[in-house]
């Protein structure tokens, strides 16, 4: 309702209506205190109480909104530091964070698939380059989990390797303590294992 | 890659266009800050209580809330008439030097600006080293206020953005923001190194002879030999390992019949901008440093050197030699817009850029591709140039860190890319930017000592 | 690489100005122990809120401080004292909120002394005129019902404000 304009608000229909209501309330209040304005036929104790309670209710509601309100002032961009630049790997980390924090199962499934696909491409390249197997063999090894002894790493790529609902519960328990969501932990194990394989082969 | 359509919830989590606080326009015009809004609520509360418990004193106290709520309606933030002037102590600093800046704001209008806030437009490639580029003040007509702070110099041509002035009326209920142009530039252009170590070229040369020529050797074959040190030989060419071993001073010499024509291509695409930490020097900064050393080294050895970049608006210097050309390369590497800290807003098409490069250079030109190699586009660019007959060498600064899963994966992918390039016969120099490129290059000289 | 980051908390005379003016309200509420306790809690919250740039905490503190004064008035403190106390609590809230707003726009490290003191002076002046007008109306209306004049001013100005806000 408070639109930006280069002058104070103009009078419109809503304002006039409010003005009428305001006059009525003023008269009501006056009647409470002043003997000059006697509308005792219309105004009773009850009305006064109702007015009072209504005022409190509305006031309390507004107060709550006030306490929560943010400043509407313009906030200029922060120029003290250099403009921030992305760190390599931010995108994958963000997707893993979405798996851990989003509530929509559809979205979680989407990001889980994305992270798995991206890391699978990387894993296939590591296996073909450093173990000398073919792309097909590498894919099969990843699917079955035969590519590594580390159980957590293997379960990341294995078909049916995620817990689904049990993942969410474990994640909810671990997060307040600063632990990883199970999917992130499996991804971390898988990447660490891939780095090890690549390092040994180099 | 999965062909499923992206679920709506996933789309919300990853918006395509995130509003960039650096480029959002300043909202002009009169706006309400709604500071006094809650006071009205308080008033109703007080009036309500007053009616119920019949306490006139309460109503008396509620007058305040009410009066101030109305007070907030009475004013409107004025439109400021300001004159600003910026004094920059040093306009062509060295990298890392402190630059004192003083901005003076003068109230040119007739009215008093009771509540004035000023934010200076510090260039996006520079950081504040001390002080604050902001001030809150109150200016009667004709008076001035000064903002003093210091910037830390970084490579590049930096221009100041407009000053933002925010004015409020006395009660703070309305606000007006304006931008005031106050031009200023700081150019930090490092020079090419004085004694650069030699850079390993591939065996692709032109018909022209180089400055250092010798009789033997095949057509364009690179040949190393050492000879006795002569007074005046560059220190970067001394074989220090031999000095340590035998105490003899010998100089490494390139024996080359022919000079090479080399195009340095810097990867400055949007996808190539990255840093080990959001406010650290970027990959492009490191690439430019490497390019500077390479250009200096090759020019010293008598080769023709050119410069371009993968970028929407790249610099273009055809391979050449001479003092003027050297200066042009130095300036382009210093201040060209392609090498700014702000990444380009559009992604570049690697294939089109590669084609453009091939169209512009001679067939006997070899390429040094300087890139962080963070995604497939970089590998594609290098491989295609090499495959089309311009023998390519890759120089890659390592900006990967390994704290999180994503970062480790990115680092692993990058080393696979470098290995892939080497497998195709493209030499790839993996450089840790913790040390200057010149030093890393000098260290790798060890393979030339017998 | 850079040592300076933007600190969006309130700049320097903010806390002292808020506490300085708020102290007047606490003194005015000294009529009753419970009132002082409430007003005192309010001023502490305001100080913490301004120091940390937390607007909601500061606003709650302001409401408590004002409430403490009103409580003192309800328990029988002199109307003049309640008036001055209420004025002080509103001005204290205003200065604190102003300082928090400054923090968001210019930050803790910026020079802001002149701005804050000027704002304080203007708000105090406005509050003082309200005290004077209300006090006068109260004194003049003593013949009739004491609350009438104040209630009238309150209701009329209040509704006028609501009119323009919504």
XYZ file of C-alpha atoms in Angstrom, chain B:
450
model
C 23.597 -37.605 -18.874
C 20.023 -38.004 -17.703
C 17.353 -36.819 -20.118
C 14.687 -36.270 -17.455
C 13.165 -32.864 -17.206
C 14.145 -30.891 -14.147
C 11.532 -31.061 -11.385
C 10.129 -27.727 -10.310
C 11.493 -27.983 -6.788
C 14.982 -28.550 -8.187
C 14.599 -25.535 -10.419
C 13.750 -23.374 -7.423
C 16.879 -24.523 -5.639
C 19.049 -23.579 -8.596
C 17.719 -20.393 -10.122
C 19.158 -19.634 -13.547
C 19.776 -15.992 -12.956
C 20.754 -15.136 -9.432
C 20.532 -11.411 -8.811
C 24.063 -10.134 -8.713
C 24.438 -7.507 -5.956
C 27.326 -5.922 -7.867
C 25.312 -5.097 -10.942
C 21.869 -4.441 -9.474
C 20.848 -0.862 -10.232
C 20.503 1.632 -7.417
C 16.797 2.223 -6.671
C 16.103 5.883 -7.293
C 13.002 7.791 -6.346
C 11.389 8.350 -2.978
C 10.818 5.228 -0.903
C 9.268 4.555 2.475
C 11.530 2.885 5.022
C 8.558 1.963 7.211
C 10.527 2.651 10.357
C 7.580 4.043 12.273
C 5.142 1.408 11.218
C 5.252 -0.613 14.394
C 4.741 2.435 16.550
C 1.159 2.623 15.336
C 0.562 -0.894 16.622
C 1.961 0.031 19.966
C -0.398 2.944 20.097
C -3.473 0.848 19.484
C -2.295 -1.474 22.210
C -1.934 1.363 24.649
C -5.270 2.879 23.745
C -6.916 -0.517 24.104
C -5.475 -1.059 27.564
C -6.353 2.457 28.506
C -9.978 1.884 27.612
C -10.235 -1.374 29.487
C -8.590 -0.445 32.722
C -9.829 3.097 32.550
C -6.428 4.537 33.145
C -6.086 7.980 31.623
C -2.379 8.011 32.366
C -1.963 5.216 29.870
C -3.673 7.203 27.184
C -1.356 10.035 27.970
C 1.652 7.834 27.402
C 0.189 6.492 24.198
C 0.282 10.009 22.812
C 3.906 9.480 22.120
C 3.599 6.548 19.941
C 0.920 8.255 18.037
C 2.666 11.546 17.677
C 5.748 9.866 16.304
C 3.728 7.754 13.913
C 2.357 10.954 12.507
C 5.800 12.561 12.636
C 6.948 9.876 10.253
C 4.450 11.072 7.683
C 5.403 14.677 7.635
C 8.621 14.814 5.712
C 9.980 13.664 2.386
C 13.663 13.032 1.742
C 15.031 15.836 -0.396
C 16.756 15.332 -3.732
C 20.398 16.079 -2.989
C 22.540 18.399 -5.086
C 26.018 17.095 -4.413
C 29.379 17.707 -5.950
C 31.996 15.029 -5.412
C 35.702 15.030 -6.028
C 38.117 12.156 -5.612
C 41.827 12.471 -4.933
C 43.963 9.397 -5.657
C 47.506 9.692 -4.395
C 49.080 7.125 -6.700
C 47.768 6.454 -10.188
C 50.265 3.865 -11.501
C 51.224 1.739 -8.503
C 53.133 -1.511 -8.206
C 51.240 -4.656 -7.305
C 50.544 -4.713 -3.565
C 51.185 -1.021 -3.011
C 48.807 0.915 -0.731
C 46.898 3.675 -2.500
C 45.369 6.442 -0.332
C 42.060 7.745 -1.697
C 40.091 10.736 -0.428
C 36.567 11.480 -1.596
C 35.177 14.939 -0.831
C 31.412 15.512 -0.938
C 30.070 19.053 -1.117
C 26.463 20.140 -0.596
C 25.779 22.376 -3.578
C 22.093 22.881 -2.875
C 20.127 25.340 -0.737
C 18.688 22.826 1.667
C 20.292 21.136 4.602
C 20.892 17.418 4.107
C 20.176 16.210 7.605
C 20.812 12.513 7.072
C 23.304 11.747 4.326
C 25.082 8.440 3.722
C 27.860 8.104 1.158
C 29.357 4.905 -0.300
C 32.281 5.271 -2.704
C 32.348 3.148 -5.865
C 35.480 1.103 -5.180
C 36.511 -0.740 -8.387
C 35.578 -4.418 -8.384
C 39.168 -5.524 -8.875
C 40.550 -3.718 -5.833
C 40.151 -4.388 -2.123
C 40.167 -1.906 0.743
C 43.305 -2.235 2.846
C 42.423 0.181 5.635
C 39.733 2.688 6.526
C 36.203 2.709 5.198
C 34.892 3.986 1.866
C 31.629 4.942 3.591
C 30.422 7.748 5.800
C 27.211 8.961 7.443
C 26.978 12.695 7.987
C 24.785 15.780 8.013
C 25.594 18.641 5.648
C 24.286 22.196 5.827
C 24.334 23.990 2.466
C 27.854 24.808 1.339
C 29.633 22.380 3.626
C 31.747 19.333 2.727
C 32.608 16.002 4.235
C 35.598 13.791 3.400
C 35.948 10.010 3.217
C 39.520 8.659 3.443
C 40.682 5.101 2.979
C 43.421 3.012 1.368
C 43.257 0.487 -1.434
C 45.638 -2.370 -2.164
C 46.867 -2.294 -5.750
C 46.272 -5.292 -7.984
C 47.123 -5.822 -11.637
C 44.728 -4.263 -14.092
C 43.082 -1.122 -15.303
C 40.609 -0.144 -12.609
C 37.896 2.476 -12.932
C 35.853 3.767 -10.044
C 32.120 3.173 -10.149
C 29.665 5.987 -9.358
C 29.368 7.168 -5.760
C 26.099 6.147 -4.074
C 24.465 8.856 -1.952
C 21.474 7.991 0.258
C 19.424 10.786 1.821
C 16.711 10.491 4.444
C 14.365 13.075 5.914
C 14.689 14.097 9.548
C 12.392 11.384 10.892
C 13.986 8.670 8.774
C 10.668 7.595 7.327
C 11.544 8.217 3.666
C 14.722 7.611 1.738
C 16.165 8.533 -1.608
C 19.237 7.021 -3.288
C 21.194 8.585 -6.139
C 24.318 7.741 -8.108
C 26.889 10.416 -8.739
C 29.570 9.959 -11.370
C 33.087 10.564 -10.092
C 35.538 9.206 -12.613
C 38.922 7.963 -11.510
C 41.296 5.309 -12.791
C 44.159 3.329 -11.363
C 46.390 1.415 -13.788
C 48.686 -1.238 -12.429
C 50.703 -2.696 -15.312
C 53.554 -4.996 -14.246
C 56.463 -5.105 -16.658
C 57.791 -8.194 -18.400
C 60.415 -9.910 -16.227
C 64.023 -8.807 -16.612
C 65.827 -12.168 -16.616
C 63.264 -14.794 -17.467
C 64.233 -18.468 -17.609
C 63.972 -20.212 -20.990
C 60.635 -21.600 -22.048
C 60.528 -25.058 -23.678
C 59.070 -24.726 -27.165
C 57.883 -27.456 -29.454
C 59.692 -28.205 -32.692
C 57.720 -25.940 -34.988
C 59.485 -22.959 -36.434
C 59.236 -20.428 -39.227
C 61.552 -19.758 -42.135
C 63.101 -16.817 -40.359
C 66.277 -16.974 -38.369
C 66.388 -16.167 -34.728
C 68.728 -13.868 -32.915
C 70.721 -16.758 -31.516
C 71.685 -18.860 -34.494
C 74.042 -21.754 -34.954
C 75.190 -23.791 -37.892
C 74.117 -27.262 -36.948
C 70.863 -28.878 -36.122
C 68.062 -30.104 -38.306
C 65.308 -28.026 -39.699
C 63.722 -26.319 -36.755
C 64.889 -28.919 -34.264
C 65.414 -27.658 -30.765
C 68.870 -28.419 -29.528
C 70.430 -27.824 -26.121
C 74.084 -27.448 -25.413
C 76.172 -25.794 -22.793
C 79.157 -23.577 -23.336
C 81.534 -21.660 -21.177
C 80.069 -18.663 -19.420
C 80.761 -15.309 -21.071
C 80.496 -12.006 -19.291
C 77.116 -10.498 -20.016
C 75.228 -13.795 -20.325
C 71.818 -13.572 -18.684
C 71.740 -15.071 -15.169
C 68.609 -17.004 -16.091
C 70.655 -19.014 -18.588
C 73.379 -20.246 -16.188
C 73.387 -23.971 -15.448
C 73.309 -23.743 -11.649
C 73.295 -27.492 -11.086
C 76.642 -27.773 -12.765
C 77.960 -24.901 -10.696
C 76.892 -26.747 -7.563
C 78.427 -29.988 -8.777
C 81.699 -28.939 -10.340
C 82.034 -25.223 -9.693
C 82.175 -24.404 -13.407
C 80.166 -21.535 -14.781
C 78.444 -22.634 -17.947
C 75.605 -21.182 -19.945
C 72.743 -23.159 -21.465
C 72.270 -22.212 -25.056
C 69.418 -22.793 -27.383
C 70.809 -23.740 -30.668
C 68.162 -23.149 -33.059
C 68.396 -22.358 -36.659
C 65.095 -20.808 -36.832
C 62.921 -18.552 -34.773
C 59.517 -19.743 -33.767
C 56.285 -17.862 -34.121
C 54.307 -18.360 -30.959
C 50.780 -17.312 -30.106
C 49.975 -17.208 -26.401
C 46.289 -17.966 -25.839
C 44.950 -17.157 -22.376
C 41.785 -18.956 -21.285
C 39.593 -16.139 -19.931
C 36.175 -17.675 -20.491
C 33.481 -17.476 -17.865
C 33.980 -21.180 -17.129
C 37.696 -20.666 -16.558
C 37.304 -18.077 -13.798
C 37.975 -19.742 -10.453
C 40.001 -19.187 -7.322
C 41.125 -21.338 -4.378
C 39.218 -18.952 -2.123
C 36.433 -16.540 -3.153
C 38.490 -13.385 -2.499
C 41.892 -14.671 -3.601
C 43.644 -14.002 -6.902
C 41.851 -15.722 -9.772
C 43.019 -18.317 -12.286
C 43.048 -15.580 -14.905
C 45.417 -13.517 -12.745
C 47.788 -16.482 -12.591
C 47.447 -17.182 -16.318
C 48.357 -13.577 -17.044
C 51.414 -13.834 -14.800
C 52.543 -16.962 -16.635
C 51.853 -15.334 -19.999
C 53.995 -12.361 -18.998
C 56.944 -14.604 -18.138
C 56.542 -16.696 -21.274
C 56.284 -13.638 -23.506
C 59.356 -12.073 -21.895
C 61.347 -15.260 -22.239
C 60.446 -15.925 -25.872
C 60.944 -12.316 -26.948
C 64.376 -12.295 -25.276
C 65.292 -15.364 -27.307
C 64.337 -13.710 -30.543
C 61.051 -15.437 -31.287
C 57.899 -13.755 -32.543
C 55.243 -13.646 -29.890
C 51.541 -12.904 -30.213
C 48.748 -12.687 -27.674
C 45.057 -13.416 -27.596
C 42.474 -14.866 -25.246
C 39.364 -17.023 -25.233
C 36.889 -14.328 -24.303
C 33.882 -12.470 -25.815
C 36.098 -9.445 -26.607
C 39.678 -10.711 -26.706
C 42.894 -8.773 -27.338
C 44.596 -9.609 -30.616
C 48.302 -9.184 -31.142
C 49.669 -11.064 -34.145
C 53.077 -12.620 -33.431
C 55.797 -10.016 -33.790
C 58.957 -8.640 -32.272
C 60.524 -5.372 -31.256
C 60.255 -2.808 -28.514
C 56.839 -1.472 -29.522
C 55.392 -4.948 -29.758
C 56.818 -5.874 -26.381
C 55.146 -2.815 -24.903
C 51.859 -3.680 -26.561
C 51.944 -7.163 -25.041
C 52.787 -5.760 -21.617
C 49.893 -3.291 -21.780
C 47.385 -5.847 -23.024
C 48.319 -8.295 -20.280
C 48.035 -5.460 -17.782
C 44.817 -3.670 -18.536
C 42.795 -5.405 -21.239
C 39.160 -5.931 -20.272
C 39.360 -9.650 -21.020
C 41.653 -10.091 -17.996
C 39.574 -8.188 -15.440
C 38.468 -9.770 -12.207
C 34.838 -9.660 -13.322
C 34.119 -12.772 -15.414
C 32.423 -12.179 -18.796
C 28.654 -12.316 -18.650
C 28.353 -14.632 -21.635
C 29.894 -18.068 -22.109
C 32.228 -18.378 -25.078
C 31.896 -20.939 -27.829
C 35.184 -22.815 -27.808
C 34.838 -24.113 -31.358
C 34.087 -20.723 -32.835
C 36.948 -19.135 -30.901
C 39.327 -21.856 -32.073
C 38.267 -21.298 -35.663
C 38.772 -17.581 -35.323
C 42.289 -18.141 -34.020
C 43.187 -20.542 -36.829
C 41.928 -18.066 -39.382
C 44.119 -15.313 -38.106
C 47.489 -16.985 -37.693
C 49.982 -18.458 -40.091
C 50.203 -22.239 -40.395
C 53.680 -22.340 -38.913
C 52.638 -20.663 -35.679
C 52.752 -22.756 -32.550
C 50.531 -22.116 -29.571
C 51.046 -21.844 -25.842
C 47.647 -22.344 -24.202
C 47.498 -20.951 -20.672
C 44.465 -22.278 -18.831
C 43.440 -23.643 -15.428
C 41.958 -26.687 -17.280
C 38.878 -26.838 -15.103
C 36.465 -28.221 -17.656
C 36.278 -30.056 -20.958
C 36.146 -26.898 -23.077
C 39.765 -26.160 -22.195
C 40.895 -29.635 -23.266
C 38.903 -29.295 -26.483
C 40.511 -25.953 -27.286
C 44.034 -27.301 -26.804
C 43.444 -30.533 -28.701
C 41.826 -28.874 -31.679
C 44.546 -26.281 -32.098
C 47.179 -28.977 -31.891
C 45.315 -31.273 -34.279
C 45.070 -28.488 -36.851
C 48.804 -28.190 -37.067
C 49.580 -25.528 -34.493
C 51.703 -27.482 -32.049
C 50.405 -26.637 -28.628
C 51.955 -26.509 -25.180
C 49.620 -26.248 -22.194
C 50.596 -24.194 -19.140
C 48.150 -24.679 -16.293
C 48.039 -22.903 -12.917
C 46.515 -25.164 -10.261
C 43.724 -23.306 -8.456
C 42.108 -26.410 -7.006
C 41.949 -27.046 -3.289
C 40.934 -30.289 -1.612
C 38.800 -29.625 1.436
C 35.378 -30.736 0.241
C 34.135 -33.582 -1.943
C 33.444 -31.306 -4.889
C 36.862 -29.704 -4.653
C 38.653 -33.045 -4.552
C 36.658 -34.250 -7.536
C 37.491 -31.058 -9.442
C 41.190 -31.467 -8.689
C 41.094 -35.095 -9.823
C 39.269 -34.209 -13.048
C 41.865 -31.538 -13.774
C 44.833 -33.904 -13.380
C 43.060 -36.354 -15.677
C 42.744 -33.612 -18.264
C 46.447 -32.803 -18.059
C 47.268 -36.502 -18.371
C 44.940 -36.725 -21.366
C 46.712 -33.850 -23.069
C 50.111 -35.420 -22.462
C 48.850 -38.688 -23.851
C 47.994 -36.891 -27.106
C 51.501 -35.534 -27.307
C 50.734 -32.098 -25.896
C 53.233 -31.110 -23.180
C 51.387 -29.862 -20.118
C 53.182 -27.800 -17.488
C 51.361 -28.110 -14.151
C 52.215 -25.095 -12.050
C 51.418 -24.384 -8.369
C 50.846 -20.607 -8.154
C 52.230 -20.546 -4.612
C 55.576 -19.827 -6.277
C 56.127 -17.375 -9.131
C 55.977 -18.956 -12.561
C 59.503 -17.836 -13.366
C 60.842 -19.838 -10.435
C 58.869 -22.954 -11.380
C 60.167 -22.689 -14.914
C 63.760 -22.221 -13.735
C 63.458 -25.294 -11.511
C 62.360 -27.435 -14.417
C 65.586 -26.548 -16.124
C 67.171 -29.412 -14.250
C 66.332 -31.809 -17.029
C 68.781 -30.019 -19.266
C 71.779 -30.554 -17.081
C 73.804 -33.554 -18.128
